[in-house]
GROMACS .gro file of C-alpha atoms in nm:
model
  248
    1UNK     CA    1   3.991 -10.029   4.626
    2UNK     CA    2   3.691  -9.805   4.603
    3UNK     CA    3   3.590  -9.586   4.285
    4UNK     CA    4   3.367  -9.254   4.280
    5UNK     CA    5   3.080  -9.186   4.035
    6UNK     CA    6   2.776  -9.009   3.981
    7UNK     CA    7   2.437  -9.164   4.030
    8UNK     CA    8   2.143  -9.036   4.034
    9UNK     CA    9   1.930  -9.114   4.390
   10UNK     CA   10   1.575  -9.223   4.335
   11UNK     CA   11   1.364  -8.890   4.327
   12UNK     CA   12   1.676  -8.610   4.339
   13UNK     CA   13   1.940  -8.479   4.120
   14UNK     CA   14   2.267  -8.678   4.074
   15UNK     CA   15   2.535  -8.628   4.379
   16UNK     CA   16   2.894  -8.806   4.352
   17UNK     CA   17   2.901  -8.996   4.696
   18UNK     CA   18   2.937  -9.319   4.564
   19UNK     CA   19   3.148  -9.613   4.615
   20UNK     CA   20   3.096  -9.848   4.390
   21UNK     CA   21   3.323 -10.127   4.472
   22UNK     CA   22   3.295 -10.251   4.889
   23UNK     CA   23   3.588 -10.196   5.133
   24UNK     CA   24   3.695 -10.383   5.373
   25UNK     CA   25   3.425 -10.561   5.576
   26UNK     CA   26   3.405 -10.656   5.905
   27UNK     CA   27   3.271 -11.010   5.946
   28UNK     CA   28   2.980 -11.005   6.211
   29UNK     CA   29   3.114 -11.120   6.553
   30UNK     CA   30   3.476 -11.157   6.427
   31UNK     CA   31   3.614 -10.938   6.705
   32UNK     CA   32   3.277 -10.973   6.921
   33UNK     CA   33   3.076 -10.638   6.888
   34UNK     CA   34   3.141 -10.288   6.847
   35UNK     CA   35   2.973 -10.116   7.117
   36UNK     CA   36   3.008  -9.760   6.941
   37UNK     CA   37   2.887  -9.965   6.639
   38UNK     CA   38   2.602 -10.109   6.824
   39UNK     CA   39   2.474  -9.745   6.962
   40UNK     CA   40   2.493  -9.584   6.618
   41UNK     CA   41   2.277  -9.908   6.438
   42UNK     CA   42   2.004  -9.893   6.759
   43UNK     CA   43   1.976  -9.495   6.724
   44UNK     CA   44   1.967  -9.582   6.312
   45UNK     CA   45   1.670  -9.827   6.374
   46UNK     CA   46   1.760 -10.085   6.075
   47UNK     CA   47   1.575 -10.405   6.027
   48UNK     CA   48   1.843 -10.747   5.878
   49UNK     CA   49   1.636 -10.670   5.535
   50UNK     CA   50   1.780 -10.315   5.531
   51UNK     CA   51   2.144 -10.472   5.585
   52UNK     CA   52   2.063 -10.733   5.364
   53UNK     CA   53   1.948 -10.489   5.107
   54UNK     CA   54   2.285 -10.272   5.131
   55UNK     CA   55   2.486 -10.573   5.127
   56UNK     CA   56   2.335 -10.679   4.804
   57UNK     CA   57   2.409 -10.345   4.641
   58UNK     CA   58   2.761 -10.309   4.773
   59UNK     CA   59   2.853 -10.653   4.590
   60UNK     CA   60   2.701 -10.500   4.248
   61UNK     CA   61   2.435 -10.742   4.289
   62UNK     CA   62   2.062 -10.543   4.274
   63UNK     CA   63   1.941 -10.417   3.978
   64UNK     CA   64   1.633 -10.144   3.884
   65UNK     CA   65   1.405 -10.277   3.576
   66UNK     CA   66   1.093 -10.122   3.425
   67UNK     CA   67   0.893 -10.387   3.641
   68UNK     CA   68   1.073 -10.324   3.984
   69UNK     CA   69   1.397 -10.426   4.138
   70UNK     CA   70   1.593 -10.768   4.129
   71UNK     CA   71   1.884 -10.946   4.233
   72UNK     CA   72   2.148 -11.029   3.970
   73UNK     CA   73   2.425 -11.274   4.021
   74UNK     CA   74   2.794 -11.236   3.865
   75UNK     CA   75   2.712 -11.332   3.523
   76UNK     CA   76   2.450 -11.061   3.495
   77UNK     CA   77   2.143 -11.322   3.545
   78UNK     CA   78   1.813 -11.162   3.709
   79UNK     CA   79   1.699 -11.374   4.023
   80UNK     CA   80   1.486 -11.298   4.306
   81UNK     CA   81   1.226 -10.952   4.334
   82UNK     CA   82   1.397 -10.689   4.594
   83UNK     CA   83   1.101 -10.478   4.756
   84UNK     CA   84   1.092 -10.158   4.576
   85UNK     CA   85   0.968  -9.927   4.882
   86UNK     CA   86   1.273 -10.053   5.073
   87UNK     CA   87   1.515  -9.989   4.799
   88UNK     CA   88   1.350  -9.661   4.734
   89UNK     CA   89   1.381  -9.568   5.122
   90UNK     CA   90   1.697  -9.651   5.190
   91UNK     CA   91   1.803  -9.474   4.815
   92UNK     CA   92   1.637  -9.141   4.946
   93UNK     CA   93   1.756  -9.175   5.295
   94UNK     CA   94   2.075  -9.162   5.126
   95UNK     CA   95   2.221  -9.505   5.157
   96UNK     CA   96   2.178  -9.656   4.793
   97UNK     CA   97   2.166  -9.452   4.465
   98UNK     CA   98   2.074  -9.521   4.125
   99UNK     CA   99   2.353  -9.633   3.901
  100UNK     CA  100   2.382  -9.518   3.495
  101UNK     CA  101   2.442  -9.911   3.439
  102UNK     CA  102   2.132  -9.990   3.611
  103UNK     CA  103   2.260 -10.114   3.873
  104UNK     CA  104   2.138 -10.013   4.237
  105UNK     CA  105   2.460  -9.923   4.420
  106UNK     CA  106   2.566  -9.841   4.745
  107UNK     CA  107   2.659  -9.521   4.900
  108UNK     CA  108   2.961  -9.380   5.096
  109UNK     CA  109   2.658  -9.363   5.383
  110UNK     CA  110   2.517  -9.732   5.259
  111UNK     CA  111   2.858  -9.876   5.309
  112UNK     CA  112   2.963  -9.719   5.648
  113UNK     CA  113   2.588  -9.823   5.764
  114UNK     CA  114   2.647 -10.184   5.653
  115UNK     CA  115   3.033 -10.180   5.822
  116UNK     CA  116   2.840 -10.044   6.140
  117UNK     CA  117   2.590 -10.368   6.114
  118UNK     CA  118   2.864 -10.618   6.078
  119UNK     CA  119   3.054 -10.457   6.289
  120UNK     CA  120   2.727 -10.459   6.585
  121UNK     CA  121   2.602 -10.758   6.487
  122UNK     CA  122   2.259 -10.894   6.493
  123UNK     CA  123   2.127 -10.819   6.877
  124UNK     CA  124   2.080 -10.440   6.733
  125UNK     CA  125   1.896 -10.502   6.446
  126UNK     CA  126   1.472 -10.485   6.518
  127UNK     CA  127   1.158 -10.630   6.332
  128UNK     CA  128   1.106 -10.553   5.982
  129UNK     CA  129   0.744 -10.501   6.093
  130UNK     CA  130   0.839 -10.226   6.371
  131UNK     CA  131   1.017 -10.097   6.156
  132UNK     CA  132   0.812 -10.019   5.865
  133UNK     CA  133   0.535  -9.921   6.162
  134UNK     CA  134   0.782  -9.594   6.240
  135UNK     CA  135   0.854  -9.492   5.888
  136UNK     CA  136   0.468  -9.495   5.789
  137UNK     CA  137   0.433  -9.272   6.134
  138UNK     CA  138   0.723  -9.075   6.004
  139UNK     CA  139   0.547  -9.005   5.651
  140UNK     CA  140   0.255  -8.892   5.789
  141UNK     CA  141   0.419  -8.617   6.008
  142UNK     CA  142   0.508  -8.500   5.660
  143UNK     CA  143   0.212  -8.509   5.486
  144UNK     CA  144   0.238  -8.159   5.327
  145UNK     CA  145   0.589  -8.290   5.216
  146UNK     CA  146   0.618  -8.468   4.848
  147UNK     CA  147   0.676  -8.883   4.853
  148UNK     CA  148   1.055  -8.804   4.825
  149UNK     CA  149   1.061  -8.595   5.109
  150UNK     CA  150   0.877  -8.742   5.302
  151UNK     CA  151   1.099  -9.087   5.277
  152UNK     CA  152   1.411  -8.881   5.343
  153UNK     CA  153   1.284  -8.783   5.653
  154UNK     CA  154   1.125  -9.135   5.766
  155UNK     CA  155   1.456  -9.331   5.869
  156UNK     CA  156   1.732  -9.118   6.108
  157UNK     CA  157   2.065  -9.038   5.848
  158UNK     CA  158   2.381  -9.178   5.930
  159UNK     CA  159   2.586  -8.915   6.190
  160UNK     CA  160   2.822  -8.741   6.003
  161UNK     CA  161   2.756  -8.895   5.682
  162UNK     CA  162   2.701  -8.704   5.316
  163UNK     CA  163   2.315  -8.727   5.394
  164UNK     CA  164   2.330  -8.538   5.693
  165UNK     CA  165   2.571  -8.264   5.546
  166UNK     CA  166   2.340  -8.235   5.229
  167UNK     CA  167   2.028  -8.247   5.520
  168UNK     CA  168   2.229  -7.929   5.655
  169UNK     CA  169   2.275  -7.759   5.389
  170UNK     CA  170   1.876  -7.739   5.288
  171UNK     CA  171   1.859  -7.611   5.619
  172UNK     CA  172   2.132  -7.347   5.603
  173UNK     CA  173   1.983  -7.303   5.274
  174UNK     CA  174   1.601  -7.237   5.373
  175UNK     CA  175   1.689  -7.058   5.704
  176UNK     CA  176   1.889  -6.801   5.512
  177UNK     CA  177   1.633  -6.761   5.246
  178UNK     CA  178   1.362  -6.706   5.549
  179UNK     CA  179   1.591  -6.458   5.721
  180UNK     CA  180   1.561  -6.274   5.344
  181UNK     CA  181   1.189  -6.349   5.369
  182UNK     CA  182   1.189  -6.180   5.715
  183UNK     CA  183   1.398  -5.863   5.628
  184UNK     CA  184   1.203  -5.777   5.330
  185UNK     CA  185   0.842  -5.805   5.554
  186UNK     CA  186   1.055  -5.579   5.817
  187UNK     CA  187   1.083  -5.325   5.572
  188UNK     CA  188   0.726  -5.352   5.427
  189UNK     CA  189   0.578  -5.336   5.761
  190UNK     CA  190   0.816  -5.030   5.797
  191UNK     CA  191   0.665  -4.822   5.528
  192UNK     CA  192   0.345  -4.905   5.581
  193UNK     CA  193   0.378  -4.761   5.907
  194UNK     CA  194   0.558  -4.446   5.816
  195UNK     CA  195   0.271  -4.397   5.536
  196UNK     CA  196  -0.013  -4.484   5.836
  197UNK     CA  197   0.171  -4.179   6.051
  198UNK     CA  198   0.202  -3.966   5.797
  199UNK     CA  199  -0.161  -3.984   5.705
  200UNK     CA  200  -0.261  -3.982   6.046
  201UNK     CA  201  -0.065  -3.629   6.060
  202UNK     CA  202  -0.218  -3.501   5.776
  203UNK     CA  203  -0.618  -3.600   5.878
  204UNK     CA  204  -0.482  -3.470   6.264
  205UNK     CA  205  -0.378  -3.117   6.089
  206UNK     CA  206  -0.672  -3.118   5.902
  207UNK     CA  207  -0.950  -3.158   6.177
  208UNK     CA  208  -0.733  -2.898   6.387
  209UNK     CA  209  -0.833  -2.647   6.122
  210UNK     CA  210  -1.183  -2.743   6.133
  211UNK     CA  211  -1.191  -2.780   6.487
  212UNK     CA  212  -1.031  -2.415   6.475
  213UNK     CA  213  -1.311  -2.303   6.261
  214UNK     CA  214  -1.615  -2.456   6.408
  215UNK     CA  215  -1.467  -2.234   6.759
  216UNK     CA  216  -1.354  -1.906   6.572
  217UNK     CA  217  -1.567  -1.616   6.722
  218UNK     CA  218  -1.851  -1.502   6.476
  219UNK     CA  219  -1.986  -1.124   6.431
  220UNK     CA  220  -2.324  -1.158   6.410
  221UNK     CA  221  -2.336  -0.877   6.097
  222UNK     CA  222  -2.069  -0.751   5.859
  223UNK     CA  223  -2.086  -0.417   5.795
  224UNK     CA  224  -2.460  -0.342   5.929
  225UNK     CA  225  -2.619  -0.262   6.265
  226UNK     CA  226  -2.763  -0.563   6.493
  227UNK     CA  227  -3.147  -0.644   6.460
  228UNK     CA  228  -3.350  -0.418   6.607
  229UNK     CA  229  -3.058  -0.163   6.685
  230UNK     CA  230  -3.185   0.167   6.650
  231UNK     CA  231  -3.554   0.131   6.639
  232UNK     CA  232  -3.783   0.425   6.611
  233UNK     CA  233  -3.500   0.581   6.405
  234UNK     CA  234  -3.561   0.452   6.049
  235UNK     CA  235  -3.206   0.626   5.973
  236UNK     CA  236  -3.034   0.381   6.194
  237UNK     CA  237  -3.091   0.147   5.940
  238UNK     CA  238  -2.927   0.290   5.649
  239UNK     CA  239  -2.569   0.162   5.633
  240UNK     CA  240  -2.296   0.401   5.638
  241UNK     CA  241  -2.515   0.683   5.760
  242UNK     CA  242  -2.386   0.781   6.066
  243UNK     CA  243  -2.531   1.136   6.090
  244UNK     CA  244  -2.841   0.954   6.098
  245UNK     CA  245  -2.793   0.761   6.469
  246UNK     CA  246  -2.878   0.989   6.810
  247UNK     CA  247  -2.631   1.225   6.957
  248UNK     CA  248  -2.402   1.165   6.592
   0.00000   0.00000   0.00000
């Protein structure tokens, strides 16, 4: 029988995936492998620690203190040290999650990963070492990510599990926001345009008039005679008297 909770993953808020007692197992090799099993584990790219790890958790038995993670038996007695950056990979790649008991407990994700590893067996399973190799080369594609994200991107999700939904759902998430983004720069860009022609009109109006100016036809005098018009008749010169010009 399985029970749900809330726990709270190592770097993220609470979600309620969690299973906190194991359901039925498959015993590795029982039935020979599970060839559907075996794809999904090889495209998942665990290392025996990882199952190891999840196994632990799933039978209540790995517990966070201030100085790291341990093992605990039945009775509630602290053995071995558990590496911390594999429980804290495997809790933000979705598969374990922080328990309010302290305890380290599987996910839905954590244990359909370890029924997929029984189920496979060990042939799938690779190197520790490799293993660790890719995640490191995964982090650093992330770089500009924080630690958290950057471990929930370093091992693939389990297909169709609650990671990959909630790995979705950012998505959905930030594409909508960016089609937002993209719709309010549309109509920025917009207006700036529509100011940009309407100024452009206005200077284009205004250097038509001057252009009309500058090729307006002048008189050369307003209201007078032209230099020199009328010489040897000092009359001529006197505005407005036309009785004094010849033949007038």
């Amino acid at each position: 029988m399985s029970s749900k909770t809330t726990a709270a993953p190592f770097g993220a808020a609470p979600r309620p995936r969690l299973a906190l007692v194991a359901g039925p197992q498959v015993a590795a090799g029982s039935q020979g492998p599970d060839s559907d099993a075996a794809r999904t584990m090889a495209a998942l790219g665990w290392c025996a620690a990882f199952v190891d790890t999840v196994r632990l958790a799933v039978a209540g038995g790995l517990k966070s203190d201030g100085s790291g993670f341990r093992a605990v038996d039945a009775d509630g007695r602290t053995g071995r040290r558990v590496k911390g950056e594999r429980v804290r990979l495997l809790a933000r790649c979705g598969y374990l999650a922080r328990h309010a008991s302290g305890l380290v407990v599987a996910t839905e994700d954590g244990h359909e990963a370890l029924r997929l590893a029984e189920a496979a067996g060990p042939g799938v399973l690779r190197d520790e070492a490799d293993v660790m190799v890719s995640v490191r080369k995964a982090r650093r594609a992330r770089q500009w990510d924080s630690h958290a994200g950057q471990d929930s991107h370093a091992l693939p999700v389990l297909p169709g599990g609650g990671e990959e939904r909630r790995h979705l759902a950012v998505a959905r998430k930030g594409a909508e926001r960016a089609a937002v983004e993209a719709e309010k720069t549309r109509k920025r860009i917009e207006a700036l345009m529509r100011r940009a022609r309407i100024r452009d009109r206005r200077e284009a109006r205004r250097e038509a008039a001057r252009e009309a100016e500058r090729t307006a036809p002048r008189r050369c005098c307003r209201g007078g005679c032209p230099y020199g018009f009328g010489q040897g008749n000092p009359g001529a010169f006197v505005f407005g008297l036309r009785s004094a010009l010849p033949g007038v």
